[in-house]
Amino acid sequence: MKKLIARFASHPKQLFLFDSMGGLLSATVPLFILWQFESQFGLPRELLIAMAVTGFLYGAYSLICALRIESRWSFFLKILVVANSAYLISLLAYTVLHFSDLSHLGLAYLLVDHLVLISVIAIEISALAAISKMWIPGTRS
């Protein structure tokens, strides 16, 4: 994991490309897979559309950053961390508020999505710390 963080910190374009692929994947899964099995997953279409739009917008943001940004990587990465964190919080809130309405498959999908988002955010924060050379409590340095 340290090698991945170091690579992303020294090549921020790759981090944004990585995040872009994740965002675009997050956009396609709800629309093209979950939509077809809406009743089995117990996820309403409105949520699937919101997840797809959010994934597309975040993926597009990351792709634009990867292709156009040449400096101030940490500024744009901070925006991405905040956006991903807000998305995670909204998904967690949805999961808690609609827990009884979710099927086992829907709950499993959302939990996997939560774990993926937590992992991505952790990678982004670690890369941001390495880029910024700032100390994070709980880490050695």
GROMACS .gro file of C-alpha atoms in nm:
model
  141
    1MET     CA    1   0.000   0.000   0.000
    2LYS     CA    2   0.288   0.237   0.077
    3LYS     CA    3   0.423   0.189  -0.276
    4LEU     CA    4   0.083   0.275  -0.423
    5ILE     CA    5   0.057   0.590  -0.210
    6ALA     CA    6   0.413   0.692  -0.300
    7ARG     CA    7   0.339   0.636  -0.670
    8PHE     CA    8   0.019   0.842  -0.656
    9ALA     CA    9   0.195   1.117  -0.460
   10SER     CA   10   0.476   1.138  -0.715
   11HIS     CA   11   0.238   1.100  -1.012
   12PRO     CA   12  -0.088   1.276  -0.916
   13LYS     CA   13  -0.224   1.238  -1.270
   14GLN     CA   14  -0.237   0.863  -1.211
   15LEU     CA   15  -0.435   0.914  -0.890
   16PHE     CA   16  -0.689   1.126  -1.074
   17LEU     CA   17  -0.706   0.870  -1.357
   18PHE     CA   18  -0.758   0.593  -1.100
   19ASP     CA   19  -1.037   0.791  -0.936
   20SER     CA   20  -1.187   0.872  -1.275
   21MET     CA   21  -1.213   0.504  -1.366
   22GLY     CA   22  -1.374   0.435  -1.028
   23GLY     CA   23  -1.624   0.716  -1.075
   24LEU     CA   24  -1.720   0.602  -1.423
   25LEU     CA   25  -1.755   0.243  -1.298
   26SER     CA   26  -1.973   0.374  -1.015
   27ALA     CA   27  -2.188   0.542  -1.278
   28THR     CA   28  -2.235   0.238  -1.498
   29VAL     CA   29  -2.307  -0.028  -1.236
   30PRO     CA   30  -2.625   0.134  -1.099
   31LEU     CA   31  -2.761   0.219  -1.443
   32PHE     CA   32  -2.678  -0.090  -1.642
   33ILE     CA   33  -2.671  -0.369  -1.385
   34LEU     CA   34  -2.866  -0.276  -1.073
   35TRP     CA   35  -3.144  -0.110  -1.273
   36GLN     CA   36  -3.219  -0.443  -1.440
   37PHE     CA   37  -3.255  -0.615  -1.101
   38GLU     CA   38  -3.420  -0.332  -0.908
   39SER     CA   39  -3.666  -0.557  -0.726
   40GLN     CA   40  -3.396  -0.800  -0.609
   41PHE     CA   41  -3.171  -0.524  -0.474
   42GLY     CA   42  -3.447  -0.313  -0.322
   43LEU     CA   43  -3.278   0.007  -0.437
   44PRO     CA   44  -3.521   0.262  -0.585
   45ARG     CA   45  -3.456   0.403  -0.929
   46GLU     CA   46  -3.416   0.752  -0.787
   47LEU     CA   47  -3.122   0.634  -0.577
   48LEU     CA   48  -2.968   0.446  -0.870
   49ILE     CA   49  -2.996   0.755  -1.089
   50ALA     CA   50  -2.844   0.974  -0.816
   51MET     CA   51  -2.557   0.726  -0.771
   52ALA     CA   52  -2.497   0.712  -1.146
   53VAL     CA   53  -2.503   1.090  -1.190
   54THR     CA   54  -2.271   1.140  -0.893
   55GLY     CA   55  -2.030   0.875  -1.021
   56PHE     CA   56  -2.030   1.031  -1.366
   57LEU     CA   57  -1.972   1.384  -1.233
   58TYR     CA   58  -1.691   1.275  -1.001
   59GLY     CA   59  -1.538   1.063  -1.276
   60ALA     CA   60  -1.553   1.354  -1.519
   61TYR     CA   61  -1.399   1.590  -1.259
   62SER     CA   62  -1.112   1.349  -1.198
   63LEU     CA   63  -1.056   1.295  -1.570
   64ILE     CA   64  -1.049   1.669  -1.635
   65CYS     CA   65  -0.802   1.712  -1.349
   66ALA     CA   66  -0.582   1.433  -1.487
   67LEU     CA   67  -0.582   1.582  -1.836
   68ARG     CA   68  -0.569   1.955  -1.765
   69ILE     CA   69  -0.411   2.024  -1.427
   70GLU     CA   70  -0.035   2.078  -1.422
   71SER     CA   71   0.015   2.225  -1.075
   72ARG     CA   72  -0.164   2.278  -0.743
   73TRP     CA   73  -0.250   1.908  -0.730
   74SER     CA   74  -0.324   1.919  -0.360
   75PHE     CA   75  -0.595   2.185  -0.405
   76PHE     CA   76  -0.786   1.973  -0.656
   77LEU     CA   77  -0.728   1.656  -0.456
   78LYS     CA   78  -0.875   1.824  -0.146
   79ILE     CA   79  -1.189   1.900  -0.346
   80LEU     CA   80  -1.208   1.535  -0.447
   81VAL     CA   81  -1.162   1.413  -0.088
   82VAL     CA   82  -1.438   1.642   0.034
   83ALA     CA   83  -1.671   1.538  -0.250
   84ASN     CA   84  -1.608   1.167  -0.198
   85SER     CA   85  -1.656   1.208   0.177
   86ALA     CA   86  -1.987   1.390   0.125
   87TYR     CA   87  -2.100   1.114  -0.111
   88LEU     CA   88  -2.001   0.848   0.144
   89ILE     CA   89  -2.190   1.027   0.422
   90SER     CA   90  -2.500   1.058   0.204
   91LEU     CA   91  -2.487   0.686   0.116
   92LEU     CA   92  -2.438   0.593   0.481
   93ALA     CA   93  -2.735   0.811   0.577
   94TYR     CA   94  -2.949   0.651   0.306
   95THR     CA   95  -2.847   0.304   0.424
   96VAL     CA   96  -2.937   0.382   0.786
   97LEU     CA   97  -3.264   0.558   0.704
   98HIS     CA   98  -3.385   0.290   0.462
   99PHE     CA   99  -3.224  -0.014   0.623
  100SER     CA  100  -3.556  -0.198   0.665
  101ASP     CA  101  -3.649  -0.140   0.298
  102LEU     CA  102  -3.328  -0.287   0.159
  103SER     CA  103  -3.299  -0.645   0.046
  104HIS     CA  104  -2.995  -0.846   0.150
  105LEU     CA  105  -2.846  -0.791  -0.197
  106GLY     CA  106  -2.910  -0.416  -0.182
  107LEU     CA  107  -2.756  -0.392   0.163
  108ALA     CA  108  -2.456  -0.598   0.052
  109TYR     CA  109  -2.405  -0.375  -0.253
  110LEU     CA  110  -2.423  -0.057  -0.045
  111LEU     CA  111  -2.184  -0.196   0.217
  112VAL     CA  112  -1.932  -0.290  -0.052
  113ASP     CA  113  -1.973   0.057  -0.201
  114HIS     CA  114  -1.911   0.210   0.145
  115LEU     CA  115  -1.595   0.004   0.190
  116VAL     CA  116  -1.466   0.096  -0.155
  117LEU     CA  117  -1.531   0.465  -0.088
  118ILE     CA  118  -1.359   0.449   0.250
  119SER     CA  119  -1.057   0.284   0.086
  120VAL     CA  120  -1.043   0.540  -0.195
  121ILE     CA  121  -1.074   0.830   0.050
  122ALA     CA  122  -0.797   0.681   0.265
  123ILE     CA  123  -0.570   0.649  -0.040
  124GLU     CA  124  -0.649   1.004  -0.147
  125ILE     CA  125  -0.582   1.145   0.201
  126SER     CA  126  -0.256   0.952   0.226
  127ALA     CA  127  -0.146   1.072  -0.117
  128LEU     CA  128  -0.249   1.426  -0.026
  129ALA     CA  129  -0.041   1.405   0.290
  130ALA     CA  130   0.257   1.281   0.091
  131ILE     CA  131   0.212   1.553  -0.172
  132SER     CA  132   0.170   1.822   0.093
  133LYS     CA  133   0.438   1.672   0.318
  134MET     CA  134   0.203   1.723   0.609
  135TRP     CA  135   0.186   1.510   0.918
  136ILE     CA  136  -0.129   1.308   0.990
  137PRO     CA  137  -0.197   1.215   1.353
  138GLY     CA  138  -0.145   0.845   1.410
  139THR     CA  139   0.127   0.813   1.147
  140ARG     CA  140   0.502   0.805   1.191
  141SER     CA  141   0.713   1.069   1.040
   0.00000   0.00000   0.00000
